[in-house]
Coordinates of C-alpha atoms and ligand atoms in Angstrom, one line a residue:
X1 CA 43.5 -148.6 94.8
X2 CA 46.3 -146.1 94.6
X3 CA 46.5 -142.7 96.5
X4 CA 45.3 -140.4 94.1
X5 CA 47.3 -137.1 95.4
X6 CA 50.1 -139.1 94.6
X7 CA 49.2 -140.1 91.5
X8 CA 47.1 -143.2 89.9
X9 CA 48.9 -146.3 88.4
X10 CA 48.1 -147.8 85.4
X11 CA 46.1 -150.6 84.9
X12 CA 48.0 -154.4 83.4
X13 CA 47.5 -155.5 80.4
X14 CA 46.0 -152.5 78.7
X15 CA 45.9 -151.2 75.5
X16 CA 47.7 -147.3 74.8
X17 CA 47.3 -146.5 71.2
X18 CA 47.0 -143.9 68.8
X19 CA 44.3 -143.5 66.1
X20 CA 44.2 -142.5 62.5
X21 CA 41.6 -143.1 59.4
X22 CA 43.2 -143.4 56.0
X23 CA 41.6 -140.5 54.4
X24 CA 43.0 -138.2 56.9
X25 CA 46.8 -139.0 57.0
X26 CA 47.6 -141.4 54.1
X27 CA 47.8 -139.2 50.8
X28 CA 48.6 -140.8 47.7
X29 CA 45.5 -140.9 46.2
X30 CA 45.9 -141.9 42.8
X31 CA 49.2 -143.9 43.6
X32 CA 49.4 -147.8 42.9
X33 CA 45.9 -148.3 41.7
X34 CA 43.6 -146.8 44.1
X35 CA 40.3 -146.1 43.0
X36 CA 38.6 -142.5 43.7
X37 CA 36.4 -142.2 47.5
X38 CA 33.3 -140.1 47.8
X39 CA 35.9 -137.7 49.7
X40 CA 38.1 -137.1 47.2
X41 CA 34.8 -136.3 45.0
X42 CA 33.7 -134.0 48.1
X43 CA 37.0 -132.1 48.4
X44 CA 36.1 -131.0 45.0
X45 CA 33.3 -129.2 45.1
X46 CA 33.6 -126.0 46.1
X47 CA 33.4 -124.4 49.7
X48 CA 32.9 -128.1 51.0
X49 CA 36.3 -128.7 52.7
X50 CA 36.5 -124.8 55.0
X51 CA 40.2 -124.0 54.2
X52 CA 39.9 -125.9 50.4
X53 CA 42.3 -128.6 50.5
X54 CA 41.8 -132.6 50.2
X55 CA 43.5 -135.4 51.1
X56 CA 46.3 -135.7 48.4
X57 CA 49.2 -136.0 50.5
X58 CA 47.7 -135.2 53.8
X59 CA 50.3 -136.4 55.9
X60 CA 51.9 -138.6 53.1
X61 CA 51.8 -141.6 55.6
X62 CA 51.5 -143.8 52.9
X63 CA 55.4 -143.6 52.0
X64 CA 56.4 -142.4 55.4
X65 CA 55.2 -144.7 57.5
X66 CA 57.9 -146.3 59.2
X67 CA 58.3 -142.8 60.0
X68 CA 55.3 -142.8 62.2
X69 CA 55.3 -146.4 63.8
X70 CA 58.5 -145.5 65.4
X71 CA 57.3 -142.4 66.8
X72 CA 54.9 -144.6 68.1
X73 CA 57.3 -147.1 69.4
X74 CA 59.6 -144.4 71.1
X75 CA 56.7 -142.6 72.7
X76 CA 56.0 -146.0 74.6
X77 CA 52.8 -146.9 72.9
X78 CA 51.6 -150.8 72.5
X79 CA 48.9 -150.2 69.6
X80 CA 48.1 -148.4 66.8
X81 CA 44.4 -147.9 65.5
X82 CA 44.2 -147.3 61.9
X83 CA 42.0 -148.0 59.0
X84 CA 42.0 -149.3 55.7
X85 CA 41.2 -147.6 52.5
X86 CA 38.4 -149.6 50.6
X87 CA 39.1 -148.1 47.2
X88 CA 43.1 -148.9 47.5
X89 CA 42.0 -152.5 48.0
X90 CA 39.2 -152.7 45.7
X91 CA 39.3 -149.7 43.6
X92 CA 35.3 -150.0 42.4
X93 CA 34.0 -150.8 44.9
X94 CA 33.3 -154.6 43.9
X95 CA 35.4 -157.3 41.9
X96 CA 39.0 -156.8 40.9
X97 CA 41.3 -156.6 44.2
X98 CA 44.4 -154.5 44.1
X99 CA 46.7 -156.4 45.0
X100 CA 49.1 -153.2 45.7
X101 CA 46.9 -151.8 48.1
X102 CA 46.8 -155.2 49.9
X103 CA 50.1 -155.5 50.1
X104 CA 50.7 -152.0 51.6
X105 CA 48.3 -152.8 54.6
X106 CA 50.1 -155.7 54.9
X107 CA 53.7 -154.0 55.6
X108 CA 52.1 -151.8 57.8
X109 CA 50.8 -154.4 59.8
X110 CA 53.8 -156.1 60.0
X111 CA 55.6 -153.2 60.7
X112 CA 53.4 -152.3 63.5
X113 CA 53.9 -155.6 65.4
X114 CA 57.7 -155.6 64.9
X115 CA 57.8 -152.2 66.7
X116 CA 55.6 -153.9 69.6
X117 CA 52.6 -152.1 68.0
X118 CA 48.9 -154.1 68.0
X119 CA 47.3 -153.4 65.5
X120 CA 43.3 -152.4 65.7
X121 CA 42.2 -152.6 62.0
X122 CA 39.2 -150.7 61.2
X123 CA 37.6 -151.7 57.9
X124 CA 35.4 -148.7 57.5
X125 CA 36.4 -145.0 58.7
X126 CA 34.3 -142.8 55.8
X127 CA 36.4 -143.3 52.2
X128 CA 33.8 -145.5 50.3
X129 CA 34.5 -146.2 46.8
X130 CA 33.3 -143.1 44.4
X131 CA 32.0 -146.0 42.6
X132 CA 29.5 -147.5 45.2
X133 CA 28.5 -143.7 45.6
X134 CA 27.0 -143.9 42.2
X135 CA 25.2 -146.9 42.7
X136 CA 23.1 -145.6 45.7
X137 CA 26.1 -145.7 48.2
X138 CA 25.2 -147.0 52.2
X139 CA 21.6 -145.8 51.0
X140 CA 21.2 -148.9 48.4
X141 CA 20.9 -152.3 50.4
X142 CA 23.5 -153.3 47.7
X143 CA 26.1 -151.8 49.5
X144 CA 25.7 -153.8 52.3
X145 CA 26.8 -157.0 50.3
X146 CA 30.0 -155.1 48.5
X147 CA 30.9 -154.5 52.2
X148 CA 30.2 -158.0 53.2
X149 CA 33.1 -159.0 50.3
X150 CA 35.8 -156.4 50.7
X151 CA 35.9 -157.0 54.7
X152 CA 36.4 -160.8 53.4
X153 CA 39.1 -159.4 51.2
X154 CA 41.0 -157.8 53.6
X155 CA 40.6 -160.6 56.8
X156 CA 41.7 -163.6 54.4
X157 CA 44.6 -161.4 54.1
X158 CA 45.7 -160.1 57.1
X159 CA 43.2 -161.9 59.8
X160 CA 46.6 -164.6 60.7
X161 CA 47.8 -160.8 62.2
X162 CA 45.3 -158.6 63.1
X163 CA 43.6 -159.6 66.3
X164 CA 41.3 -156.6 67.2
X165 CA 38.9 -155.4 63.7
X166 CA 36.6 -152.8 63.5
X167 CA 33.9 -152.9 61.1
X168 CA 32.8 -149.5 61.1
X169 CA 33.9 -146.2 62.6
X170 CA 30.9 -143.8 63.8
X171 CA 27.6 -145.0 62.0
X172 CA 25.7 -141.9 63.1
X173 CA 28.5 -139.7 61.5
X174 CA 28.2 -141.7 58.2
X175 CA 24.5 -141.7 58.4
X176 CA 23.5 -138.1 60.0
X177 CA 26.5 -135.7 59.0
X178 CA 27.5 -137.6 55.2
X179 CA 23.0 -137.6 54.5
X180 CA 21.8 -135.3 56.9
X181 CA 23.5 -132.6 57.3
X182 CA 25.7 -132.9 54.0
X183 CA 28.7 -131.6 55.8
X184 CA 30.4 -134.7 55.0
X185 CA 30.4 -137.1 51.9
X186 CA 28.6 -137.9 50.5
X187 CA 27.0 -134.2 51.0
X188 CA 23.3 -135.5 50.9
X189 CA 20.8 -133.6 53.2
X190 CA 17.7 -135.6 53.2
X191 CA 16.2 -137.6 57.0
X192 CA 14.4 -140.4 54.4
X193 CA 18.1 -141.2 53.1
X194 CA 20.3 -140.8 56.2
X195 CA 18.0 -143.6 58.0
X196 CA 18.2 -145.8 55.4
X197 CA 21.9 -145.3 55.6
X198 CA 21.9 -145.9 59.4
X199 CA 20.6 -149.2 58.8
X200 CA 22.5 -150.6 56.0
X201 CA 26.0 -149.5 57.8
X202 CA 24.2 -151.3 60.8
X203 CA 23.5 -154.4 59.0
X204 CA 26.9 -154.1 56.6
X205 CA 28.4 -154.4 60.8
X206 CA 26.2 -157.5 61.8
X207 CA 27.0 -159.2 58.0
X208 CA 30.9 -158.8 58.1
X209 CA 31.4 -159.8 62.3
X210 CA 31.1 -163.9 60.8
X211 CA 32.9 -163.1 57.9
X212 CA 36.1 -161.6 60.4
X213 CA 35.6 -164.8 62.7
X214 CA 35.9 -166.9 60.0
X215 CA 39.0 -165.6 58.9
X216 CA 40.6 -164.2 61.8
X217 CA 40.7 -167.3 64.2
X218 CA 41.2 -166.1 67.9
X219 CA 40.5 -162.5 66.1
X220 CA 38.0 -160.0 68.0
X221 CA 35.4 -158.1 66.2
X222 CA 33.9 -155.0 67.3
X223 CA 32.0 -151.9 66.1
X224 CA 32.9 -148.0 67.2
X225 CA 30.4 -145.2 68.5
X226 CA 30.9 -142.0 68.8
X227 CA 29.0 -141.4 72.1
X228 CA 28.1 -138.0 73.5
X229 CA 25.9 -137.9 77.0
X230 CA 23.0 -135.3 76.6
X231 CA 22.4 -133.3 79.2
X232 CA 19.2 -130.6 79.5
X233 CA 19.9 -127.1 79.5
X234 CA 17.4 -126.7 82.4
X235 CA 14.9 -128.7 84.3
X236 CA 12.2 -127.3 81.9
X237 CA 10.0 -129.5 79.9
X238 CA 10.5 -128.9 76.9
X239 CA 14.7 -129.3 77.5
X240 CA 14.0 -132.5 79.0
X241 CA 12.3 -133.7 75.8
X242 CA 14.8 -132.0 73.8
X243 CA 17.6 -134.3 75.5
X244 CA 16.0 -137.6 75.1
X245 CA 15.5 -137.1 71.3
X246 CA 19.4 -136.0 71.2
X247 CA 20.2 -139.4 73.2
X248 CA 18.1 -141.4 70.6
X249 CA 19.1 -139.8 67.5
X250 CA 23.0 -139.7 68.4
X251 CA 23.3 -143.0 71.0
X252 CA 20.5 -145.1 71.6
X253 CA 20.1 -145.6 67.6
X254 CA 22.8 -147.5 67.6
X255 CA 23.3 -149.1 70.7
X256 CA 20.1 -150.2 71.2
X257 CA 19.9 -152.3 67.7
X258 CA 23.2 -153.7 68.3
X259 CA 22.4 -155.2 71.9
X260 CA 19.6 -156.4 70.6
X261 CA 16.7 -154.2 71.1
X262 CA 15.8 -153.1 67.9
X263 CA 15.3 -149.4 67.1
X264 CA 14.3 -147.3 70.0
X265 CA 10.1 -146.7 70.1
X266 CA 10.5 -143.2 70.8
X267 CA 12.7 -142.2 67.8
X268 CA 11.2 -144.1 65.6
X269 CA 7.8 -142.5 66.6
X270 CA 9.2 -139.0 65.7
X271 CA 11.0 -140.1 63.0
X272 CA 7.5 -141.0 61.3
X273 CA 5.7 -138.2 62.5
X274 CA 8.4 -135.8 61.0
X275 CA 7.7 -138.1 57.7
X276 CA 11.2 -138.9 58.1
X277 CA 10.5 -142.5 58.1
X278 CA 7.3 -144.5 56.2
X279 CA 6.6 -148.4 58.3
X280 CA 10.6 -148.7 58.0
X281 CA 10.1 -150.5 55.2
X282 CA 14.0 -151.4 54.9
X283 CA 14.2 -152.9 58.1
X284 CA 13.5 -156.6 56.3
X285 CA 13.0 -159.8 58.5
X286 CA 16.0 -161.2 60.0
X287 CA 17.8 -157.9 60.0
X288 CA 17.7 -157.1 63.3
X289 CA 19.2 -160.6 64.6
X290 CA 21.8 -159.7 61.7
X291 CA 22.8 -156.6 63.5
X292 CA 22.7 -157.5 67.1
X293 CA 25.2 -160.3 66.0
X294 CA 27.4 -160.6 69.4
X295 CA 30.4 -159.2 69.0
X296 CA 33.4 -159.1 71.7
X297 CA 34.3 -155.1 71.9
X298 CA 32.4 -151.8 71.3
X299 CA 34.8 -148.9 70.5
X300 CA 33.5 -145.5 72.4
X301 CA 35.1 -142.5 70.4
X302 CA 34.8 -139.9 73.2
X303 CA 35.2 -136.4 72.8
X304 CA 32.2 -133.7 75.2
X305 CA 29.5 -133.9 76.2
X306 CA 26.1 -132.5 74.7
X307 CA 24.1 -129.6 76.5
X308 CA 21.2 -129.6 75.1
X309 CA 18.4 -126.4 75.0
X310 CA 15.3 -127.0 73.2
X311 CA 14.6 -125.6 69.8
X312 CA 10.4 -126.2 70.0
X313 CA 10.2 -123.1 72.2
X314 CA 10.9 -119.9 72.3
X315 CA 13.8 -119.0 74.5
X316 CA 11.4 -116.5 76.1
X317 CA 8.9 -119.2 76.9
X318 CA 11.9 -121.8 77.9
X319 CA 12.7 -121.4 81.4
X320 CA 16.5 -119.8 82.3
X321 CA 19.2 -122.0 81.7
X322 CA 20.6 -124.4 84.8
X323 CA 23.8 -125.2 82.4
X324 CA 25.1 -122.1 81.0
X325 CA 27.1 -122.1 77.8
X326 CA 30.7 -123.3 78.9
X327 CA 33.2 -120.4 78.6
X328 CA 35.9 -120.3 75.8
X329 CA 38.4 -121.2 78.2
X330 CA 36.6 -124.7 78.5
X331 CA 36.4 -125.2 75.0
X332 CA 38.5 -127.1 72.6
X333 CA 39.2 -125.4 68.9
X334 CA 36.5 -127.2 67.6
X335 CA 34.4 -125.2 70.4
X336 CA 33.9 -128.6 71.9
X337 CA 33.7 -128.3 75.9
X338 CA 36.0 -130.3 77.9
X339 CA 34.2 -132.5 80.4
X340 CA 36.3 -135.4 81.3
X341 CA 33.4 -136.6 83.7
X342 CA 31.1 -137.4 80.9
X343 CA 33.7 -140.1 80.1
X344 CA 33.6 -141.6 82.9
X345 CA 29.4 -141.3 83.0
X346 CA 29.3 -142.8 79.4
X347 CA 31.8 -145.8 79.8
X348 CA 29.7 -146.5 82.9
X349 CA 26.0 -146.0 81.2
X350 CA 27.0 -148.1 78.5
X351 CA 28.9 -151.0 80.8
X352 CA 25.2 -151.0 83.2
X353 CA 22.8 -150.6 80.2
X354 CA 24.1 -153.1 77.6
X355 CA 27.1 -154.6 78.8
X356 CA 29.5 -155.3 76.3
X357 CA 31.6 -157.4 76.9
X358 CA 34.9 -156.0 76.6
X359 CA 35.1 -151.9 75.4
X360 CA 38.0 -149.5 74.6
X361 CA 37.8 -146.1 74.4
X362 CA 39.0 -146.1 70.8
X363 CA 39.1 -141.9 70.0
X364 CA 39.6 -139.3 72.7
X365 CA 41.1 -136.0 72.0
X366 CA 41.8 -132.2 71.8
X367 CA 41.8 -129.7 68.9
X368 CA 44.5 -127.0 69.7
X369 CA 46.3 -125.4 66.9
X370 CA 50.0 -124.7 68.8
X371 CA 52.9 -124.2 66.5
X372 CA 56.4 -125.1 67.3
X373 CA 58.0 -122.2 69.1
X374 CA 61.5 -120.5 69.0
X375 CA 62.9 -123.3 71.4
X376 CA 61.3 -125.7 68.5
X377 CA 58.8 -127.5 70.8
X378 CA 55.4 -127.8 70.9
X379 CA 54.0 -126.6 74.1
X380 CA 50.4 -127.7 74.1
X381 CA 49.5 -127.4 77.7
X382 CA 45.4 -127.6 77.3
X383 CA 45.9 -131.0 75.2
X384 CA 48.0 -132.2 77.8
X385 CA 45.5 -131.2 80.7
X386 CA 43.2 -133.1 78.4
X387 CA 44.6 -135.9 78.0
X388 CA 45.0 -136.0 81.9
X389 CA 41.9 -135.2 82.5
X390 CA 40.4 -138.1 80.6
X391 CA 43.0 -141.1 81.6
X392 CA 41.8 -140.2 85.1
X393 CA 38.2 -140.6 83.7
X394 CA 38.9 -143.9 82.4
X395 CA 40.5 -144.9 85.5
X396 CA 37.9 -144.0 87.3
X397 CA 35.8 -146.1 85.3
X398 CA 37.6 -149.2 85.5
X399 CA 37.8 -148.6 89.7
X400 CA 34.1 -149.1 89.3
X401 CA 34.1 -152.0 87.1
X402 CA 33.4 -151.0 83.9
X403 CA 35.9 -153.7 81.4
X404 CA 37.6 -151.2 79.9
X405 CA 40.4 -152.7 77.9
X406 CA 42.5 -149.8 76.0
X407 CA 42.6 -146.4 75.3
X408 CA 43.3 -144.5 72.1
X409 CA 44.6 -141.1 72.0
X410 CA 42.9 -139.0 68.5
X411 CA 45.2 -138.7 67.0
X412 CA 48.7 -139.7 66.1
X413 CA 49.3 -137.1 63.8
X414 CA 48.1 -133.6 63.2
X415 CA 45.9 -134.6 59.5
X416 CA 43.1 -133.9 57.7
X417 CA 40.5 -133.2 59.7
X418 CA 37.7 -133.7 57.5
X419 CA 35.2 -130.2 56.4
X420 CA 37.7 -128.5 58.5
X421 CA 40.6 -129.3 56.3
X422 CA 44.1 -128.7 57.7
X423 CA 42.3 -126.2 60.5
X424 CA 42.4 -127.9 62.9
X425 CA 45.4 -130.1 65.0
X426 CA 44.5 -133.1 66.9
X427 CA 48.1 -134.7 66.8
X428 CA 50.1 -135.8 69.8
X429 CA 52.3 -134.8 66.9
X430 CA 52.6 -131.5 65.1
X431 CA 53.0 -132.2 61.4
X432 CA 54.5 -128.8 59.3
X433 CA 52.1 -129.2 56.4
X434 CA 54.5 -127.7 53.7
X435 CA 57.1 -129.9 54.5
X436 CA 55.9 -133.1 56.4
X437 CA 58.1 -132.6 59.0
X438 CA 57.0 -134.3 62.5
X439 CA 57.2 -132.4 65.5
X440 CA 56.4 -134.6 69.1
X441 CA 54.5 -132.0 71.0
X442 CA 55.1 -131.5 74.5
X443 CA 51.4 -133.1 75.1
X444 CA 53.2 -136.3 73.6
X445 CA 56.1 -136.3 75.7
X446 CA 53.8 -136.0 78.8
X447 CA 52.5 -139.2 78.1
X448 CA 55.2 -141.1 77.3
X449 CA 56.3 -140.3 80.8
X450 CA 52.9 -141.6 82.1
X451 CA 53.1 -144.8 80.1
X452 CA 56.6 -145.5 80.7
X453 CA 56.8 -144.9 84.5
X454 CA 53.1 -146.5 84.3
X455 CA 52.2 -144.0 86.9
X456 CA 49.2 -141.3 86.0
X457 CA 50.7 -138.2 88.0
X458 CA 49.1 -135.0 88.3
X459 CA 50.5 -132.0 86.0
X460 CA 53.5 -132.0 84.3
Ligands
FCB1 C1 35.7 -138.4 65.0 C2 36.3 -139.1 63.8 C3 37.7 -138.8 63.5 C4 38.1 -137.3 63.8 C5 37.6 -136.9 65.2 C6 38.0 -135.5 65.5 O1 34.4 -138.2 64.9 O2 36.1 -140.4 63.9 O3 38.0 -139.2 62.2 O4 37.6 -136.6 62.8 O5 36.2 -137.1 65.2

């Protein structure tokens, strides 16, 4: 182990990546047949997307590509994380494969690896066809099959290449925010929906992991969670209660159903009391065996941790608060608290509870909405202390043995950044939005030191 006043080094062998999602960088929406996503449809309707733009050109990464792998390449990286748009490969959904949107995955790909880039394909991060939408969407079983075929697409294709595939980025997001809470697509606020939606994108997981293995000898299939550890707001009752239902609505949903424990008792208890829920009637036999399917990764998209005060009582009748608010200066744009222990806790909860057998932290990040200055840089000093903050986590992580395998900084680029629109900048690169132009902030710079001198040091 290294002297840490000196500094940490890095560990062999390891994956440093950035990540993106196709929706939120790629543009060209109605270029070389690409069929319309449920968030094209949500950028549409009015007072959905805060600052009322879409993804049109976003970052227009899908002509300036090469652009952004060798920003990659120069800032020392040795992977890139990015996803595939379904309705660029198979524009309805189902049936007719565009061969154009095949073939621009493809250069990309290949681009990647000539720039010394491995690529982590993720199948599903949000943009399902329009047309799937209008047949039920991840609420109709069907959907589960359609996926099923276009993840077959897409590994016959490119699975000689692509050694690390995700199936699905985030189910709770797709499931709670896109049919819960509406704030993303497909805008749906109904509990009885977003469950069913849980278990289909849970299932459309399990389904696809043969499918990938089958076409991507030697490949490795994986799924990605966006974990959050709960902790209670006091030691009252009523917080304590309040912090287990957080941890099964938002982590042990999904993670316990995919190591092969079914849906946790708990939940689903107050998921049928709320009349959220009747018997689970969707879950049909052999579903759960399709969804624990082994697979060889789990992704953990990391970002806070969750304090968590109970809503059943009144604050009056609550007792005062152990865990105050954190202060603005903690806080990330998004109002998010920076905690880098809670990386560190949740890599190591998930490693001792259901021990996957390889993970990667595959999102980690900061929104902070610096500009370039006079001197043209970007001097992003709290994304930088971020970022530090959080490689020491997952150092920390691996010193007590938990098989961490890669991290991936969100994001490459500042993009789209979904309800919020263009508010708010997650790039280790500062994209002007009128004119394209990409800016390496000082953030970036920072850890290109780190990753070339291999050598975590403290500060700048
Ligand atoms: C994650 C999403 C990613 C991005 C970050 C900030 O939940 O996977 O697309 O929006 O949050």
């Amino acid at each position: 182990m290294s002297d840490s006043s000196q500094g940490r080094r890095l560990p062999a062998g390891f994956l440093w990546g950035a990540a993106t999602s196709s929706f939120q960088i790629e543009g060209a929406t109605r270029e070389d047949g690409r069929g319309e996503s449920i968030w094209d449809r949500l950028c549409r309707k009015p007072g959905a997307i805060a600052d009322g733009t879409d993804g049109a050109v976003a970052c227009d990464h899908y002509h300036r590509w090469p652009e952004d792998l060798a920003l990659m390449q120069e800032l020392g990286l040795n992977a890139y994380r990015f996803s595939v748009a379904w309705p660029r490969v198979i524009p309805q959904g189902r049936g007719a494969v565009n061969q154009e949107g095949l073939d621009f995955y493809e250069r990309l790909v290949d681009g990647a690896l000539a720039r010394g880039l491995r690529p982590m394909l993720t199948l599903y991060h949000w943009d399902l066809p329009q047309a799937l939408q209008d047949a039920g969407g991840w609420v109709s079983r069907d959907t589960v099959g359609a996926f099923e075929e276009y993840a077959d697409v897409v590994s016959r294709r490119l699975g000689d290449r692509v050694r690390d595939w995700v199936t699905i980025n985030e189910p709770w997001c797709v499931a709670v925010l896109g049919h819960v809470h509406g704030s993303q697509a497909p805008g749906l606020q109904d509990w009885k929906l977003g469950l069913r939606a849980a278990h289909h994108v849970l299932l459309a997981h399990g389904r696809s992991v043969p499918v990938i293995r089958r076409n991507s000898p030697g490949g490795k299939a994986g799924i990605v969670l966006i974990i959050s550890p709960p902790v209670a707001a006091s030691g009252s009752a009523a917080d304590r209660a309040a912090t287990q239902s957080f941890d099964g609505e938002f982590n042990r949903w999904y993670l316990d159903p995919l190591y092969g424990r079914g849906y946790p008792a708990d939940k689903k208890a107050e998921y049928t009391a709320a009349g959220h829920a009747q018997d689970f009637e969707f879950v049909l036999p052999g579903d759960l065996e399709d969804i624990a399917t082994p697979t060889d990764f789990l992704g953990m998209n990391y970002y806070s941790r969750t304090i968590v005060r109970s809503s059943a009582v009144a604050e009056a009748d609550n007792e005062p608060r152990t865990l105050p608010e954190p202060p603005p200066e903690r806080r990330t744009d998004m109002g998010w608290e920076v905690y880098p222990e809670g990386l560190t806790a949740s890599l190591l909860r998930v490693h001792r509870e259901y021990g996957p057998r390889e993970i990667y932290v595959t999102e980690n990040g900061a929104a902070y909405g610096m500009e370039p200055g006079p001197d043209g840089r970007v001097h992003d000093e709290p994304r930088r202390a971020y970022l530090e903050g959080h490689l020491g986590a997952c150092l920390d992580a691996i010193d007590a043995g938990v098989p961490l395998k890669g991290y991936f900084a969100w994001s490459l680029l500042d993009n789209f950044e979904w309800a919020y629109g263009y508010r708010m900048r997650f790039g280790l690169v500062h994209v002007d939005f009128a004119t394209l132009k990409r800016t390496v902030k000082d953030s970036a710079r920072w850890l290109s030191q780190v990753l070339k001198t291999n050598w975590l040091r403290r500060g700048t």
